[in-house]
Each structure stands twice: as structure tokens, then as C-alpha cells.
Coordinates of N, CA and C in Angstrom, one line a residue:
X139 N 49.0 -22.3 10.5 CA 48.2 -23.4 10.9 C 47.8 -24.3 9.7
X140 N 47.4 -23.7 8.6 CA 47.1 -24.5 7.4 C 48.3 -25.3 6.9
X141 N 49.4 -24.6 6.9 CA 50.6 -25.2 6.4 C 51.0 -26.4 7.3
X142 N 50.9 -26.2 8.6 CA 51.3 -27.3 9.5 C 50.3 -28.5 9.4
X143 N 49.0 -28.2 9.2 CA 48.1 -29.2 9.0 C 48.4 -30.0 7.7
X144 N 48.7 -29.3 6.7 CA 49.0 -29.9 5.4 C 50.2 -30.8 5.5
X145 N 51.3 -30.3 6.2 CA 52.5 -31.1 6.3 C 52.2 -32.3 7.2
X146 N 51.4 -32.2 8.2 CA 51.1 -33.4 9.0 C 50.4 -34.4 8.2
X147 N 49.4 -34.0 7.4 CA 48.7 -34.9 6.5 C 49.6 -35.6 5.5
X148 N 50.7 -34.9 5.1 CA 51.6 -35.5 4.2 C 52.4 -36.6 4.8
X149 N 52.5 -36.7 6.1 CA 53.1 -37.8 6.8 C 52.2 -39.1 6.6
X150 N 50.9 -38.9 6.4 CA 50.0 -40.0 6.4 C 49.7 -40.5 5.0
X151 N 49.7 -39.6 4.0 CA 49.4 -40.0 2.6 C 49.9 -39.0 1.6
X152 N 50.0 -39.4 0.4 CA 50.5 -38.5 -0.7 C 49.8 -37.1 -0.8
X153 N 50.5 -36.1 -1.1 CA 49.9 -34.8 -1.2 C 48.8 -34.8 -2.2
X154 N 48.9 -35.5 -3.3 CA 47.8 -35.6 -4.3 C 46.5 -36.1 -3.8
X155 N 46.5 -36.8 -2.6 CA 45.3 -37.3 -2.1 C 44.7 -36.5 -0.9
X156 N 45.4 -35.4 -0.6 CA 44.9 -34.6 0.5 C 43.9 -33.6 0.0
X157 N 42.8 -33.5 0.8 CA 41.6 -32.7 0.4 C 41.6 -31.4 1.3
X158 N 40.9 -30.4 0.8 CA 40.6 -29.2 1.5 C 39.9 -29.6 2.8
X159 N 39.0 -30.5 2.7 CA 38.2 -30.9 3.9 C 39.1 -31.4 5.0
X160 N 40.1 -32.3 4.6 CA 41.0 -32.9 5.6 C 41.9 -31.8 6.2
X161 N 42.4 -30.9 5.4 CA 43.3 -29.8 5.9 C 42.5 -29.0 6.9
X162 N 41.3 -28.6 6.5 CA 40.5 -27.7 7.4 C 40.1 -28.4 8.7
X163 N 39.8 -29.7 8.7 CA 39.5 -30.5 9.9 C 40.7 -30.6 10.8
X164 N 41.9 -30.8 10.2 CA 43.1 -30.9 10.9 C 43.5 -29.6 11.6
X165 N 43.3 -28.5 10.8 CA 43.6 -27.2 11.3 C 42.5 -26.6 12.2
X166 N 41.4 -27.2 12.2 CA 40.2 -26.7 13.0 C 39.8 -25.3 12.5
X167 N 39.7 -25.2 11.2 CA 39.2 -23.9 10.6 C 38.1 -24.3 9.6
X168 N 37.4 -23.3 9.1 CA 36.4 -23.6 8.1 C 36.9 -23.4 6.7
X169 N 36.2 -24.0 5.7 CA 36.7 -24.0 4.3 C 36.8 -22.6 3.8
X170 N 36.0 -21.7 4.2 CA 36.0 -20.3 3.7 C 37.4 -19.7 4.1
X171 N 37.9 -20.0 5.3 CA 39.2 -19.4 5.7 C 40.3 -20.0 4.8
X172 N 40.2 -21.3 4.5 CA 41.2 -21.9 3.6 C 41.2 -21.2 2.2
X173 N 40.0 -21.0 1.7 CA 39.9 -20.4 0.3 C 40.2 -18.9 0.3
X174 N 40.2 -18.3 1.5 CA 40.6 -16.9 1.6 C 42.1 -16.8 1.2
X175 N 42.9 -17.8 1.5 CA 44.4 -17.8 1.3 C 44.9 -18.7 0.1
X176 N 44.1 -19.8 -0.1 CA 44.6 -20.7 -1.1 C 43.5 -21.1 -2.1
X177 N 43.8 -21.5 -3.3 CA 42.9 -21.9 -4.3 C 42.5 -23.4 -4.1
X178 N 43.5 -24.2 -3.7 CA 43.3 -25.6 -3.5 C 44.6 -26.2 -2.8
X179 N 44.6 -27.5 -2.5 CA 45.8 -28.0 -1.8 C 47.1 -27.9 -2.6
X180 N 47.0 -27.9 -3.9 CA 48.2 -27.7 -4.7 C 48.8 -26.3 -4.6
X181 N 47.9 -25.3 -4.5 CA 48.3 -24.0 -4.3 C 49.0 -23.8 -2.9
X182 N 48.5 -24.5 -1.9 CA 49.1 -24.4 -0.6 C 50.5 -25.1 -0.6
X183 N 50.6 -26.2 -1.3 CA 51.9 -26.9 -1.4 C 52.9 -26.0 -2.2
X184 N 52.4 -25.4 -3.3 CA 53.3 -24.5 -4.0 C 53.8 -23.4 -3.1
X185 N 53.0 -22.8 -2.3 CA 53.4 -21.7 -1.4 C 54.4 -22.2 -0.4
X186 N 54.2 -23.4 0.2 CA 55.1 -24.0 1.1 C 56.5 -24.1 0.4
X187 N 56.5 -24.7 -0.8 CA 57.7 -24.9 -1.5 C 58.4 -23.5 -1.8
X188 N 57.6 -22.5 -2.2 CA 58.2 -21.2 -2.5 C 58.8 -20.6 -1.3
X189 N 58.1 -20.8 -0.1 CA 58.7 -20.3 1.1 C 60.0 -20.9 1.5
X190 N 60.1 -22.2 1.3 CA 61.4 -22.9 1.5 C 62.5 -22.4 0.6
X191 N 62.2 -22.2 -0.7 CA 63.2 -21.7 -1.6 C 63.5 -20.3 -1.4
X192 N 62.6 -19.5 -1.0 CA 62.8 -18.1 -0.7 C 63.7 -17.9 0.5
X193 N 63.4 -18.8 1.5 CA 64.3 -18.7 2.8 C 65.7 -19.2 2.5
X194 N 65.8 -20.3 1.7 CA 67.2 -20.7 1.3 C 67.9 -19.7 0.5
X195 N 67.3 -19.0 -0.4 CA 67.9 -18.0 -1.2 C 68.3 -16.8 -0.3
X196 N 67.5 -16.4 0.6 CA 67.9 -15.4 1.5 C 69.1 -15.7 2.4
X197 N 69.1 -17.0 2.8 CA 70.3 -17.4 3.6 C 71.5 -17.5 2.8
X198 N 71.4 -17.9 1.5 CA 72.6 -17.9 0.7 C 73.1 -16.5 0.4
X199 N 72.2 -15.6 0.2 CA 72.6 -14.2 0.0 C 73.3 -13.6 1.2
X200 N 72.8 -14.0 2.4 CA 73.3 -13.4 3.7 C 74.6 -14.1 4.1
X201 N 74.7 -15.4 4.0 CA 75.8 -16.1 4.5 C 76.8 -16.5 3.5
X202 N 76.5 -16.4 2.2 CA 77.4 -16.8 1.2 C 77.1 -15.8 0.0
X203 N 77.5 -14.6 0.2 CA 77.1 -13.6 -0.9 C 77.7 -13.9 -2.2
X204 N 77.0 -13.6 -3.3 CA 77.5 -13.8 -4.6 C 78.8 -13.0 -4.8
X205 N 79.7 -13.5 -5.6 CA 81.0 -12.8 -5.8 C 82.0 -13.3 -4.9
X206 N 81.7 -13.8 -3.7 CA 82.7 -14.3 -2.7 C 82.3 -15.7 -2.2
X207 N 81.3 -16.4 -2.9 CA 80.9 -17.7 -2.6 C 81.9 -18.7 -2.8
X208 N 82.0 -19.7 -2.0 CA 82.8 -20.9 -2.2 C 81.9 -22.1 -2.1
X209 N 82.4 -23.2 -2.6 CA 81.6 -24.4 -2.5 C 81.3 -24.8 -1.0
X210 N 82.3 -24.7 -0.1 CA 82.0 -25.0 1.3 C 81.0 -24.1 1.9
X211 N 81.0 -22.8 1.5 CA 80.0 -21.9 2.0 C 78.6 -22.3 1.6
X212 N 78.5 -22.6 0.3 CA 77.2 -23.0 -0.3 C 76.7 -24.3 0.4
X213 N 77.5 -25.3 0.5 CA 77.1 -26.6 1.2 C 76.7 -26.3 2.6
X214 N 77.5 -25.5 3.3 CA 77.2 -25.2 4.7 C 75.8 -24.6 4.8
X215 N 75.5 -23.6 4.0 CA 74.2 -22.9 4.1 C 73.1 -23.9 3.8
X216 N 73.3 -24.7 2.8 CA 72.2 -25.6 2.4 C 72.0 -26.6 3.5
X217 N 73.0 -27.3 3.9 CA 72.9 -28.3 5.0 C 72.4 -27.8 6.3
X218 N 72.8 -26.6 6.7 CA 72.3 -26.0 7.9 C 70.8 -25.6 7.8
X219 N 70.4 -25.1 6.6 CA 69.0 -24.8 6.4 C 68.2 -26.1 6.4
X220 N 68.7 -27.1 5.8 CA 68.0 -28.4 5.8 C 67.9 -29.0 7.2
X221 N 68.9 -28.8 8.0 CA 68.9 -29.3 9.4 C 67.9 -28.4 10.2
X222 N 68.0 -27.1 10.0 CA 67.1 -26.2 10.8 C 65.6 -26.5 10.4
X223 N 65.3 -26.8 9.2 CA 64.0 -27.1 8.7 C 63.8 -28.5 8.3
X224 N 64.4 -29.4 9.2 CA 64.4 -30.8 8.9 C 63.1 -31.4 8.5
X225 N 62.0 -31.1 9.3 CA 60.7 -31.7 9.1 C 60.1 -31.4 7.8
X226 N 60.2 -30.1 7.4 CA 59.7 -29.7 6.1 C 60.4 -30.4 5.0
X227 N 61.7 -30.3 5.0 CA 62.5 -31.0 3.9 C 62.2 -32.5 3.9
X228 N 62.2 -33.1 5.0 CA 62.0 -34.6 5.1 C 60.6 -34.9 4.5
X229 N 59.6 -34.2 4.8 CA 58.3 -34.4 4.3 C 58.2 -34.1 2.8
X230 N 58.8 -33.0 2.4 CA 58.7 -32.6 1.0 C 59.5 -33.6 0.1
X231 N 60.6 -34.1 0.6 CA 61.4 -35.1 -0.1 C 60.9 -36.5 0.0
X232 N 59.9 -36.8 0.8 CA 59.5 -38.1 1.1 C 58.6 -38.7 -0.1
X233 N 58.3 -39.9 0.0 CA 57.4 -40.5 -1.0 C 56.1 -39.8 -1.2
X234 N 55.6 -39.2 -0.1 CA 54.3 -38.5 -0.1 C 54.5 -37.0 -0.6
X235 N 55.7 -36.6 -0.7 CA 55.9 -35.2 -1.1 C 55.7 -35.0 -2.6
X236 N 56.0 -33.7 -3.0 CA 55.9 -33.3 -4.4 C 57.2 -33.7 -5.1
X237 N 57.1 -34.6 -6.0 CA 58.3 -35.0 -6.7 C 59.1 -33.9 -7.4
X238 N 58.3 -32.9 -7.9 CA 59.0 -31.8 -8.6 C 59.7 -30.9 -7.7
X239 N 59.4 -30.9 -6.4 CA 60.1 -30.0 -5.5 C 61.6 -30.4 -5.4
X240 N 62.0 -31.6 -5.5 CA 63.3 -32.1 -5.5 C 64.1 -31.5 -6.7
X241 N 63.4 -31.5 -7.8 CA 64.0 -30.9 -9.0 C 64.1 -29.4 -9.0
X242 N 63.1 -28.8 -8.3 CA 63.1 -27.3 -8.2 C 64.3 -26.9 -7.3
X243 N 64.6 -27.6 -6.3 CA 65.7 -27.3 -5.4 C 67.0 -27.4 -6.3
X244 N 67.2 -28.4 -7.0 CA 68.4 -28.6 -7.8 C 68.5 -27.5 -8.9
X245 N 67.4 -27.2 -9.6 CA 67.4 -26.2 -10.6 C 67.7 -24.8 -10.0
X246 N 67.0 -24.5 -8.9 CA 67.3 -23.2 -8.2 C 68.8 -23.1 -7.8
X247 N 69.3 -24.1 -7.2 CA 70.7 -24.1 -6.8 C 71.7 -24.0 -8.0
X248 N 71.3 -24.6 -9.1 CA 72.1 -24.5 -10.3 C 72.1 -23.1 -10.8
X249 N 71.0 -22.5 -10.9 CA 70.9 -21.1 -11.4 C 71.5 -20.1 -10.5
X250 N 71.3 -20.3 -9.2 CA 71.8 -19.4 -8.2 C 73.3 -19.5 -8.0
X251 N 73.9 -20.6 -8.3 CA 75.4 -20.8 -8.1 C 76.1 -21.1 -9.4
X252 N 75.6 -20.7 -10.5 CA 76.2 -20.9 -11.8 C 77.6 -20.3 -11.8
X253 N 77.8 -19.1 -11.2 CA 79.2 -18.5 -11.3 C 80.2 -19.3 -10.5
X254 N 79.8 -20.0 -9.5 CA 80.7 -20.8 -8.7 C 81.1 -22.0 -9.6
X255 N 80.1 -22.6 -10.2 CA 80.4 -23.8 -11.1 C 81.3 -23.4 -12.2
X256 N 81.1 -22.2 -12.8 CA 81.9 -21.7 -13.9 C 83.4 -21.4 -13.4
X257 N 83.5 -20.9 -12.2 CA 84.8 -20.6 -11.6 C 85.5 -21.9 -11.3
X258 N 84.8 -22.9 -10.8 CA 85.4 -24.2 -10.4 C 85.8 -25.0 -11.6
X259 N 85.1 -24.9 -12.7 CA 85.3 -25.7 -13.9 C 85.3 -24.7 -15.1
X260 N 86.3 -23.8 -15.1 CA 86.2 -22.7 -16.1 C 86.4 -23.2 -17.6
X261 N 87.1 -24.2 -17.8 CA 87.3 -24.6 -19.2 C 86.3 -25.6 -19.8
X262 N 85.4 -26.0 -18.9 CA 84.3 -26.9 -19.5 C 83.3 -26.0 -20.2
X263 N 82.8 -26.5 -21.3 CA 81.8 -25.7 -22.0 C 80.5 -25.8 -21.1
X264 N 79.6 -24.8 -21.3 CA 78.4 -24.7 -20.5 C 77.6 -25.9 -20.3
X265 N 77.4 -26.7 -21.4 CA 76.6 -27.9 -21.4 C 77.2 -28.9 -20.5
X266 N 78.6 -29.0 -20.5 CA 79.3 -30.0 -19.7 C 79.3 -29.5 -18.2
X267 N 79.4 -28.2 -18.0 CA 79.3 -27.7 -16.7 C 77.9 -28.0 -16.0
X268 N 76.9 -27.9 -16.8 CA 75.5 -28.2 -16.3 C 75.4 -29.7 -16.1
X269 N 75.9 -30.5 -17.0 CA 75.9 -32.0 -16.8 C 76.7 -32.4 -15.5
X270 N 77.9 -31.8 -15.3 CA 78.7 -32.1 -14.2 C 78.0 -31.6 -12.9
X271 N 77.4 -30.4 -12.9 CA 76.6 -30.0 -11.8 C 75.6 -31.0 -11.3
X272 N 74.7 -31.4 -12.3 CA 73.7 -32.4 -11.9 C 74.2 -33.7 -11.5
X273 N 75.3 -34.1 -12.1 CA 76.0 -35.4 -11.6 C 76.4 -35.2 -10.1
X274 N 77.0 -34.1 -9.8 CA 77.5 -33.9 -8.4 C 76.3 -33.7 -7.5
X275 N 75.3 -32.9 -8.0 CA 74.2 -32.5 -7.1 C 73.3 -33.8 -6.8
X276 N 73.1 -34.6 -7.8 CA 72.3 -35.8 -7.6 C 73.1 -36.8 -6.6
X277 N 74.4 -36.9 -6.7 CA 75.2 -37.7 -5.8 C 75.1 -37.1 -4.3
X278 N 75.2 -35.8 -4.3 CA 75.1 -35.1 -3.0 C 73.7 -35.3 -2.4
X279 N 72.7 -35.2 -3.3 CA 71.3 -35.4 -2.9 C 71.0 -36.7 -2.3
X280 N 71.6 -37.7 -2.9 CA 71.5 -39.1 -2.4 C 72.1 -39.2 -1.0
X281 N 73.3 -38.6 -0.8 CA 73.9 -38.6 0.5 C 73.1 -37.8 1.5
X282 N 72.5 -36.7 1.1 CA 71.7 -35.9 2.0 C 70.4 -36.6 2.4
X283 N 69.9 -37.3 1.4 CA 68.7 -38.1 1.7 C 69.0 -39.2 2.8
X284 N 70.1 -39.9 2.6 CA 70.4 -40.9 3.6 C 70.7 -40.2 5.0
X285 N 71.3 -39.0 4.9 CA 71.6 -38.3 6.2 C 70.3 -37.9 6.9
X286 N 69.3 -37.5 6.1 CA 68.0 -37.2 6.6 C 67.3 -38.4 7.3
X287 N 67.5 -39.6 6.7 CA 66.9 -40.8 7.2 C 67.7 -41.4 8.4
X288 N 68.8 -40.7 8.7 CA 69.6 -41.2 9.8 C 70.5 -42.4 9.5
X289 N 70.7 -42.7 8.2 CA 71.5 -43.8 7.7 C 73.0 -43.4 7.6
X290 N 73.2 -42.1 7.6 CA 74.6 -41.5 7.7 C 74.7 -40.6 8.9
X291 N 75.6 -41.0 9.8 CA 75.7 -40.3 11.0 C 77.0 -39.4 10.9
X292 N 76.8 -38.3 10.3 CA 77.9 -37.3 10.1 C 77.5 -35.9 10.5
X293 N 78.4 -35.1 10.9 CA 78.1 -33.7 11.2 C 78.0 -33.0 9.9
X294 N 77.4 -31.8 9.9 CA 77.4 -30.9 8.7 C 78.8 -30.7 8.2
X295 N 79.7 -30.4 9.0 CA 81.1 -30.2 8.6 C 81.7 -31.4 7.9
X296 N 81.4 -32.6 8.4 CA 81.9 -33.8 7.8 C 81.3 -34.0 6.4
X297 N 80.0 -33.7 6.3 CA 79.3 -33.9 5.0 C 79.9 -32.9 4.0
X298 N 80.2 -31.7 4.4 CA 80.8 -30.7 3.6 C 82.2 -31.1 3.1
X299 N 83.0 -31.5 4.1 CA 84.4 -31.9 3.8 C 84.4 -33.1 2.8
X300 N 83.5 -34.0 3.0 CA 83.5 -35.2 2.1 C 83.0 -34.7 0.7
X301 N 82.0 -33.9 0.6 CA 81.5 -33.4 -0.7 C 82.6 -32.6 -1.5
X302 N 83.3 -31.8 -0.7 CA 84.4 -31.0 -1.4 C 85.5 -31.9 -1.8
X303 N 85.9 -32.9 -1.0 CA 86.9 -33.8 -1.4 C 86.6 -34.5 -2.7
X304 N 85.3 -34.9 -2.8 CA 84.9 -35.6 -4.0 C 85.0 -34.7 -5.2
X305 N 84.5 -33.4 -5.1 CA 84.5 -32.5 -6.2 C 85.9 -32.1 -6.6
X306 N 86.8 -31.9 -5.6 CA 88.2 -31.6 -5.9 C 88.8 -32.8 -6.6
X307 N 88.6 -34.0 -6.2 CA 89.1 -35.2 -6.9 C 88.6 -35.2 -8.3
X308 N 87.3 -35.0 -8.5 CA 86.8 -35.0 -9.9 C 87.5 -33.9 -10.7
X309 N 87.6 -32.7 -10.2 CA 88.3 -31.6 -10.9 C 89.7 -32.0 -11.3
X310 N 90.4 -32.5 -10.4 CA 91.8 -32.9 -10.7 C 91.9 -34.1 -11.7
X311 N 90.9 -34.9 -11.8 CA 90.9 -36.0 -12.7 C 90.5 -35.6 -14.1
X312 N 90.0 -34.4 -14.3 CA 89.6 -33.9 -15.6 C 90.9 -33.6 -16.4
X313 N 91.0 -33.9 -17.7 CA 92.1 -33.5 -18.4 C 92.4 -32.0 -18.3
X314 N 93.7 -31.7 -18.3 CA 94.1 -30.3 -18.1 C 93.4 -29.3 -19.0
X315 N 93.1 -29.7 -20.2 CA 92.5 -28.7 -21.1 C 91.0 -28.5 -20.7
X316 N 90.5 -29.2 -19.8 CA 89.1 -29.0 -19.4 C 89.0 -28.4 -18.0
X317 N 90.1 -28.2 -17.3 CA 90.1 -27.6 -15.9 C 90.3 -26.1 -16.0

């Protein structure tokens, strides 16, 4: 109830301007109940973000187990999770959301999928693997953002196929000593 109230308020104004009083009024609960679970609105937002990341990690482990992961598997899990939890992601990635959440998602996915990156680009040194990951991830992030806004009308499979085509093309364009 509190999480839903907070997310609805984020539709209206930035998270930084949301007060405990507003959250409680929207959720129709008293402040003591809020403080029983959360220290302040930032604590509530952090817990929402943690829930999203924990759920995504659980799905990745279930549907794309480490050791047998492929880039299409990873993209599919991420995009389907985003589609399933569309409102939460849309709000959290919006202008009113927490700007650091976007970075947390990218950092989490980098750490969680480092072995796939290393397998896909085995001869790149670790710093260049990281740089390439963020280059690809930010580009994919821009595409996903437009997909969320309805500016790109593609299926999950079409989004995955396009991303993989771009990554394959980049991999092939690297000099042989770096592939």
C-alpha cells in the first residue's frame, strides 16, 4: 500500500519532494505505520529499488542460469521483466524517479553478467570490456527508454534480435587480436 502510494506520487512530482505526510494521506494510513516499516521516503524508495533488482536477479538465475547464459537469454529476461513491471520501471526511470536507479541497474547487470561479456569479447582487456559493456548498455538503455515511451513499436523478440545484431556487428568489426 505504501509502495503503491509512493509510486503514484512519483507520477505527480519528483521523489525528492515527496513527504511522509503525502504518502500516508495517499495510502490512508497513519504516520506511525509508515515509520514502523521505513525511516523516511528515501528508505521506501531504496526498498522499492532493491525489490526490483532482487526480482530481476531471481529471474536471471531461474531463466538464464549462470554458466549457460547467452546474450539473447539475458536480454529476454530483462525486457520481459521490464514489460511485466512496466509501471514501476517507467516511474523509476522517469524524470521524477531516482537518477541513481538507472545506474544501479547497469552496474548490477554488469557485475551479474561479467562472464558473458568476457566470453563474448575474450581478448579485450577488462577495462575495455567494461567500457564496451557500458557503451552497449547505454545504447540499449536508450532504445528501451523509447520502447517504454511507445516511440518504438517492437516486440520483445524484435528488440532482442536487433540488440544482438548490433553486438555481433561490433564484435566482428573489432580487430582479430581483440576478439
